[in-house]
Coordinates of C-alpha atoms in Angstrom, one line a residue:
X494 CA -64.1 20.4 -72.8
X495 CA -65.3 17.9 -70.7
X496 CA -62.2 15.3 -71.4
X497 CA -59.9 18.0 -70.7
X498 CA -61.5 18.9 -67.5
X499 CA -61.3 15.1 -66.4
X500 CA -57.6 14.8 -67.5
X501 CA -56.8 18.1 -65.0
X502 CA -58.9 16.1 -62.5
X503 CA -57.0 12.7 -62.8
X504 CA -53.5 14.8 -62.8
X505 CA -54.5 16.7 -59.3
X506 CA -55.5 13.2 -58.0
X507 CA -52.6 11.3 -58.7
X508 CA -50.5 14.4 -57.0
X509 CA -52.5 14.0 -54.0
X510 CA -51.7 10.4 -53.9
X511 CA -48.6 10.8 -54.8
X512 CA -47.6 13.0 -51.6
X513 CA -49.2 10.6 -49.2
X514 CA -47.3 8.0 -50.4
X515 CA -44.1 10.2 -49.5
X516 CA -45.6 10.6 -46.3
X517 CA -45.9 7.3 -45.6
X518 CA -42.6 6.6 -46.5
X519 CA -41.3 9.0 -44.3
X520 CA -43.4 7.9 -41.2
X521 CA -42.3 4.4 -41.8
X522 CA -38.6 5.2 -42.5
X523 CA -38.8 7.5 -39.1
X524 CA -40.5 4.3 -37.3
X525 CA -38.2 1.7 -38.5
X526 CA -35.5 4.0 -37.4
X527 CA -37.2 4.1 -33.6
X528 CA -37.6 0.9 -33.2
X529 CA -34.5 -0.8 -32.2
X530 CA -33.7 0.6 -28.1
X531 CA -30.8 -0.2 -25.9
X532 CA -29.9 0.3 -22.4
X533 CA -28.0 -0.6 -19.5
X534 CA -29.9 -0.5 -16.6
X535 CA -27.5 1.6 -14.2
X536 CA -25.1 4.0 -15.5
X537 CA -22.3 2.6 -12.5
X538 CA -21.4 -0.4 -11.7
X539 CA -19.3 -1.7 -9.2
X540 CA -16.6 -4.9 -8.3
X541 CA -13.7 -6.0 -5.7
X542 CA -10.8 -6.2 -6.9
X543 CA -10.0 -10.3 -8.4
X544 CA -13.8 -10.6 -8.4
X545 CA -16.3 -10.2 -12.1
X546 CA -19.3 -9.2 -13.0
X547 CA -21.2 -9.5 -16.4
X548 CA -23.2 -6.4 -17.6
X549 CA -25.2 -6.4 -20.7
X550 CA -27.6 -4.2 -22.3
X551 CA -31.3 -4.2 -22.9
X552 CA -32.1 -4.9 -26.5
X553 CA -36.1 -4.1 -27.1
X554 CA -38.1 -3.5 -30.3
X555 CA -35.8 -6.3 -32.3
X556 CA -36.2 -9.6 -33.1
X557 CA -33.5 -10.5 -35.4
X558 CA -29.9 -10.9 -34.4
X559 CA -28.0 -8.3 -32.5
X560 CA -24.5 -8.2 -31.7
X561 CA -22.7 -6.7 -29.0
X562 CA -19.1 -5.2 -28.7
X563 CA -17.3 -4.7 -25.4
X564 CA -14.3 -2.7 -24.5
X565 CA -13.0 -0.8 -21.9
X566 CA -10.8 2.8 -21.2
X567 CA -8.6 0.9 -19.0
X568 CA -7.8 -2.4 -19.0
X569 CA -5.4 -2.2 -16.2
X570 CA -8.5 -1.5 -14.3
X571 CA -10.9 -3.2 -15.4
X572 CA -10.4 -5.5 -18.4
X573 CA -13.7 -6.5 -20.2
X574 CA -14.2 -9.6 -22.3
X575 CA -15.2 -8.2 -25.8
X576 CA -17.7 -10.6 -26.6
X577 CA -19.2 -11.4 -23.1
X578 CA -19.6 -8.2 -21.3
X579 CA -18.0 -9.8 -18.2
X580 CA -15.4 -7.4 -16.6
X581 CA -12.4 -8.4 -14.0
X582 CA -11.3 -6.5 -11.2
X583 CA -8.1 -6.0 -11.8
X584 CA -7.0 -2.7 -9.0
X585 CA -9.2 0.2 -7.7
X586 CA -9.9 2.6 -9.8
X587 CA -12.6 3.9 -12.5
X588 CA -12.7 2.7 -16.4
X589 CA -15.5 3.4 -19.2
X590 CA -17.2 0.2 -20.5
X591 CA -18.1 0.7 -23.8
X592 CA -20.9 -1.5 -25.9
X593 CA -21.1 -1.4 -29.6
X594 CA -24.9 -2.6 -30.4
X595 CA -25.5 -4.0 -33.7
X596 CA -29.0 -5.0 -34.9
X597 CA -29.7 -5.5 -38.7
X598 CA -28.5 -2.2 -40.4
X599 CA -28.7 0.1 -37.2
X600 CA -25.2 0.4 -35.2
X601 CA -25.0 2.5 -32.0
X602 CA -23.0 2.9 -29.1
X603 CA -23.6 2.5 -25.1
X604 CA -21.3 3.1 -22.1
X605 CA -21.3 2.7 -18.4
X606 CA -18.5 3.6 -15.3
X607 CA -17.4 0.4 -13.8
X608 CA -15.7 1.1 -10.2
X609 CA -12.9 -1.3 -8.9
X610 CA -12.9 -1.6 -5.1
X611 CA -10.5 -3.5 -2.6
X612 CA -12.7 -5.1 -0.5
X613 CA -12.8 -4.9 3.3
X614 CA -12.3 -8.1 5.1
X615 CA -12.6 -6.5 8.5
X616 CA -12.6 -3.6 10.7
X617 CA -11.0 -3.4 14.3
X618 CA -10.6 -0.3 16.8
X619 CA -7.2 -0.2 18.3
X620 CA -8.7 0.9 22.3
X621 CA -11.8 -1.0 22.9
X622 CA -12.7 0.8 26.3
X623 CA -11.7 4.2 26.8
X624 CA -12.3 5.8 29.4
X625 CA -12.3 10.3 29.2
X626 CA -12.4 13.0 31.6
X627 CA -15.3 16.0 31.0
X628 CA -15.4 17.6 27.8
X629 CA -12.7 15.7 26.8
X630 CA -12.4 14.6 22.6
X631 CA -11.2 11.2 20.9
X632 CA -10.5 10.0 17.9
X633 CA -10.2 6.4 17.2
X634 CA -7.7 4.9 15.6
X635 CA -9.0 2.2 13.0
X636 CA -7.3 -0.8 11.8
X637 CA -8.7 -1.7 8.5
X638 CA -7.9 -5.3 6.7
X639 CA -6.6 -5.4 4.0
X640 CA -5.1 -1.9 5.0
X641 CA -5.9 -0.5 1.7
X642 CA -9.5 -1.2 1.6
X643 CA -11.2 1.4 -1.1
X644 CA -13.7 2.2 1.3
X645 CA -12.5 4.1 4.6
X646 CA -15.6 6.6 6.1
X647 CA -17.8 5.2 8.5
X648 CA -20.9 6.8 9.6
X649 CA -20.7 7.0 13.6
X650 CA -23.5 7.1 16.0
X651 CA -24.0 6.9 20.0
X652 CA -25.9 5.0 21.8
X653 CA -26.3 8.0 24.8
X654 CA -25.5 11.5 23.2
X655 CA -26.2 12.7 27.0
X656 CA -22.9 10.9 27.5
X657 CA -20.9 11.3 24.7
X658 CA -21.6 12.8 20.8
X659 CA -19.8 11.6 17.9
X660 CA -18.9 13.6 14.6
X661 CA -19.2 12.5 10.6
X662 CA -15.5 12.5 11.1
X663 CA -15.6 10.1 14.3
X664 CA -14.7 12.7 16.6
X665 CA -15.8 11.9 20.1
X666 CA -17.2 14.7 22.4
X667 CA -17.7 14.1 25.6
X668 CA -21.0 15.8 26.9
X669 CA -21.9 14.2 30.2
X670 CA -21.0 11.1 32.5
X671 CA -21.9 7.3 32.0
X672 CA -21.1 5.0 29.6
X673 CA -21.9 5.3 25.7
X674 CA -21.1 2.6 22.9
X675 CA -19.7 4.3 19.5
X676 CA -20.6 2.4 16.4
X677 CA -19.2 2.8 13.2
X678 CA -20.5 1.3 10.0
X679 CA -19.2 1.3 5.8
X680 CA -20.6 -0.4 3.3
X681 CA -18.8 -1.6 0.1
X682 CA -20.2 -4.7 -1.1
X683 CA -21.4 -5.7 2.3
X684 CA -21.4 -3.9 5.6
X685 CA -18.9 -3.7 7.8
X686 CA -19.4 -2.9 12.1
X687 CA -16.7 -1.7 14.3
X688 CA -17.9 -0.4 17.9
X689 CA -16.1 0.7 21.3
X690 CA -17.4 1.6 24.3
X691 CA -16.5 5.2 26.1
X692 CA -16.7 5.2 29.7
X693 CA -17.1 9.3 31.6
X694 CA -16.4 7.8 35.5
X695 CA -19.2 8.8 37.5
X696 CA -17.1 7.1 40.1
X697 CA -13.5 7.6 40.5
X698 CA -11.0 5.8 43.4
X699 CA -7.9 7.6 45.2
X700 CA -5.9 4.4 44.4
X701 CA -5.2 2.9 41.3
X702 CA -5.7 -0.7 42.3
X703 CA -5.8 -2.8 45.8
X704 CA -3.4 -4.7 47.5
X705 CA -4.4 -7.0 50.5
X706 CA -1.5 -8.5 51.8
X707 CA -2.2 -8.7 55.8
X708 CA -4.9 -9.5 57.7
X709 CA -7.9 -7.4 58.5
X710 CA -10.1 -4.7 56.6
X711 CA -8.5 -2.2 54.1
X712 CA -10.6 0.6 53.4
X713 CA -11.4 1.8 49.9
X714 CA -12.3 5.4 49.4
X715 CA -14.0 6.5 46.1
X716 CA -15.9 9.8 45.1
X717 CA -19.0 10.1 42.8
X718 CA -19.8 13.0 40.8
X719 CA -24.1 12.9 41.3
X720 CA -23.9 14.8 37.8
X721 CA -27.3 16.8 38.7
X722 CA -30.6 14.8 39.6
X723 CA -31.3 11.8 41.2
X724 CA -28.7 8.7 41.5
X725 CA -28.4 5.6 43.5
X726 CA -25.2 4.2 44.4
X727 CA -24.8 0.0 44.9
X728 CA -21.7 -1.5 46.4
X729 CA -20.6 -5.1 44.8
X730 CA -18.0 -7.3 44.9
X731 CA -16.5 -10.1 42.0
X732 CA -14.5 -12.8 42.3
X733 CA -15.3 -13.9 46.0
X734 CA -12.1 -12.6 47.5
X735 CA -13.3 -9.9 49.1
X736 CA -16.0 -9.1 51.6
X737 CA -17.7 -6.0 52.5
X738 CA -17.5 -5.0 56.3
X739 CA -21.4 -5.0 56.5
X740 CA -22.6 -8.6 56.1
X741 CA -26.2 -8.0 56.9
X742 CA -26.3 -5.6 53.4
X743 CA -25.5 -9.2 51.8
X744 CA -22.6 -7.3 49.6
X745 CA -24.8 -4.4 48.5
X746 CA -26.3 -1.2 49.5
X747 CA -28.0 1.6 48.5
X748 CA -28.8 5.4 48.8
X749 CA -29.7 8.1 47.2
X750 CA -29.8 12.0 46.9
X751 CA -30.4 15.3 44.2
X752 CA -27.7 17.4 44.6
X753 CA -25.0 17.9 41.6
X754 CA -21.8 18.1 43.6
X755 CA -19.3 15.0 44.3
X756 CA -19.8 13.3 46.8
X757 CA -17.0 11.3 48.9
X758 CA -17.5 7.8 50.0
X759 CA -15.7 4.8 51.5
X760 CA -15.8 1.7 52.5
X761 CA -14.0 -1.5 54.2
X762 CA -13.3 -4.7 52.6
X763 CA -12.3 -7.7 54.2
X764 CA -10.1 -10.5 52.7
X765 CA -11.6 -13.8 52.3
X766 CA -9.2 -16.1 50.1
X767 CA -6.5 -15.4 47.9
X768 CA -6.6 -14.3 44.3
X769 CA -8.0 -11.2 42.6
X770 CA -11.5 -9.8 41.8
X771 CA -12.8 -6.1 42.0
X772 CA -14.5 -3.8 44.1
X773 CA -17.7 -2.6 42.1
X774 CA -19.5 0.8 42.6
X775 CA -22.7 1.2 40.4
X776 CA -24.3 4.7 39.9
X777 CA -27.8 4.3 38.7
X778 CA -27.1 0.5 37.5
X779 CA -23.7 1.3 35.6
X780 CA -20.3 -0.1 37.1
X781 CA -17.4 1.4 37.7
X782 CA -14.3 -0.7 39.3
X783 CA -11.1 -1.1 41.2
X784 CA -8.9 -4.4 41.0
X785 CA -7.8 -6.3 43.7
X786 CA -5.7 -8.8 44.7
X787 CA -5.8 -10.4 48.1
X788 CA -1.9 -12.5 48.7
X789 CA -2.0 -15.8 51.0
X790 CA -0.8 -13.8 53.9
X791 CA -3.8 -12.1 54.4
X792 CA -6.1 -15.2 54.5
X793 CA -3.1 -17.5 56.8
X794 CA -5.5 -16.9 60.0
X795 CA -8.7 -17.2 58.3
X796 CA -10.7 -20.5 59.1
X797 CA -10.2 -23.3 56.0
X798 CA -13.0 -22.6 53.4
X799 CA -14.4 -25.9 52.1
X800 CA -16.8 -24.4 49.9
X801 CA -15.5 -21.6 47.6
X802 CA -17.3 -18.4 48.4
X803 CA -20.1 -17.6 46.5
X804 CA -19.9 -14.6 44.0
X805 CA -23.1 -11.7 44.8
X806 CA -24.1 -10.5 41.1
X807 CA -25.1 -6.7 41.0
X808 CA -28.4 -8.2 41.6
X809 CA -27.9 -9.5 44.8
X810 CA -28.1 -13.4 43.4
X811 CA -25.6 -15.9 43.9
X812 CA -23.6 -16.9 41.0
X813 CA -21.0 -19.5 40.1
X814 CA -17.6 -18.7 42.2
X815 CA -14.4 -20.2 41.3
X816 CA -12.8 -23.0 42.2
X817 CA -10.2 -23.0 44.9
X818 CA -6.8 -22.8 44.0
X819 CA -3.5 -21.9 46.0
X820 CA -2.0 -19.0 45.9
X821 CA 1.1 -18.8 43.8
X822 CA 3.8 -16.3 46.0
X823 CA 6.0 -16.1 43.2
X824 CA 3.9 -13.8 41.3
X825 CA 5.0 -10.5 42.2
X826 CA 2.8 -7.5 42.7
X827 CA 4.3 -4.5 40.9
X828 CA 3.4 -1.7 42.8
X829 CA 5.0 0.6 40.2
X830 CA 2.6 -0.8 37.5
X831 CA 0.1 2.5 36.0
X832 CA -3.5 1.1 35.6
X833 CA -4.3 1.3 32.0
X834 CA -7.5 2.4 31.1
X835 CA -7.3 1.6 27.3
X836 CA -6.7 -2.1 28.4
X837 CA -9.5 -4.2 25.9
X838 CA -12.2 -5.0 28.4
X839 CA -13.1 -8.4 28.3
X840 CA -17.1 -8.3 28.4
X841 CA -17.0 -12.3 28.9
X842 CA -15.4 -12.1 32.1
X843 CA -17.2 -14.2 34.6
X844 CA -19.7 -12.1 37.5
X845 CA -19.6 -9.2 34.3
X846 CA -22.7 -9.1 32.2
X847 CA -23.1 -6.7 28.7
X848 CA -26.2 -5.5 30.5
X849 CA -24.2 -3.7 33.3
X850 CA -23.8 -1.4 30.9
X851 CA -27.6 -0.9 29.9
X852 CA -28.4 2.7 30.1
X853 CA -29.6 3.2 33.8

């Protein structure tokens, strides 16, 4: 009795044993099965158009060899190298990179979106300065090199949203007067600035530019819209071929007041050698000007200048003034010209300085 009660022990034993050993087979199938991983480490990549880029996945958990597969959804996109991984270019659009991963008896597949670009070279706005009435829009118009560059939305801000507000779109509202300075920027690869400046006249003149062609004053009327609170106006001259009628106020002058309605002003300006400069009134430290042109009539009765006027900065300091040169009468003076206000304003111009246009 007692052998046979031993043999039913031994049987129920070597069951036991034998169902952990299944087990264990099973947990170490189900690990070996786990341990090979693969990844890329985006799912999106991007390249310009005749440029590459290799991509390859992360192999972990494997130390014998592992071989990799490359192909792509469209190779008039973006052709991939089958062994490499590295992918060309080829013209905007998407494709599907695809990765066979092969490591010892496992085989599985990986894929990520490559995106073909053309690239922007630069980014130019057609108007530089523009110059809009109250509660007046604007739109500008972009010129984008190559002119199919993938990438075409800026994101727009303003540097005075008193002034002027600017849309996602780049819609430009005018809210106020001054001067504000749009700025648009896109990225593709690297990013790209474009920026123009939009002026609301404070200050505007009855006539569209000066002509001094006799001697004796010339008087220059202007009107400033105060725009609510307080302002100060400064009168200014460039170029040296002007002078202002008051030559104790050494070219300058100021005053001040609170109201919010316009406000009309003049004043008379003297020739003192031929050429052209501007006449300059600031409101609260930002310029607004009128060209002129003084002829070699109006200066025939002057007394000879042997030092070339100096120019007065907005300051009041003495800058570097031209050199003197004669007067050529065959330029003609078209009367009939129109001022044009989207003419690019060249901010290098000498007696002009970027910081004119600091927000006063």
């Amino acid at each position: 009795m007692k052998a046979v009660t031993g043999l039913k022990e031994n049987a129920a034993v070597k069951k036991v044993l034998a169902v952990l050993f299944v087990l264990l087979m099973c947990l170490a199938s189900a690990a070996c099965a786990q341990q090979v991983k693969a990844s890329f480490a985006r799912g999106d990549y991007q390249v310009s158009v005749g440029s590459s880029l290799r991509v390859r996945p992360d192999v972990r958990n494997w130390n014998g060899k592992v071989t990799l597969e490359f192909s792509s959804s469209d190779e008039e996109v973006a052709p991939v190298d089958p062994k490499s991984g590295t992918v060309t270019g080829k013209a905007a659009g998407r494709a599907e990179i695809r990765c066979r991963v092969t490591a010892g008896d496992e085989s599985f597949d990986l894929s990520y979106e490559m995106t073909v670009y053309v690239k922007i070279k630069s980014i130019k706005v057609a108007q530089s300065r523009v110059v809009l009435n109250a509660e007046e829009t604007f739109t500008p118009q972009l010129i984008f090199t190559p002119a199919d560059a993938t990438y075409r939305t800026l994101d727009w801000t303003s540097s005075d949203e008193k002034v002027a507000t600017v849309s996602r779109s780049g819609k430009v509202t005018v809210v106020g007067l001054g001067h504000a300075l749009i700025t648009g920027k896109v990225k593709d690869h690297d990013w790209h600035t474009v920026q123009y400046r939009v002026i609301v006249p404070q200050v505007t003149f009855t006539e569209k530019k000066i002509l001094i062609d006799r001697p004796g004053p010339v008087t220059v009327q202007y009107c400033v819209n105060k725009d609510k609170g307080h302002y100060a106006i400064e009168i200014a001259q460039d170029g040296g071929v002007i002078r202002l009628s008051d030559d104790s106020r050494d070219d300058s002058t100021s005053v001040s007041g609170d109201t919010a309605e316009a406000d009309w002003g003049e004043e008379e300006i003297w020739p003192r050698r031929a050429g052209k400069g501007r006449f300059i009134v600031y409101v609260n430290n930002l310029g607004y000007d009128i060209q002129v042109e003084v002829t070699k009539e109006a200066v025939e009765d002057l007394p000879l200048q042997t030092t070339p006027a100096p120019i007065v900065n907005k300051d009041n300091s003495e800058g570097e003034s031209e050199d003197s040169e004669d007067y050529d009468d065959s330029e003609d003076w078209d009367d009939s010209e129109d001022w044009d206000d989207s003419e690019d304003w060249d901010d290098s111009e000498d007696g002009w300085d970027e910081s004119d246009f600091e927000d006063g």
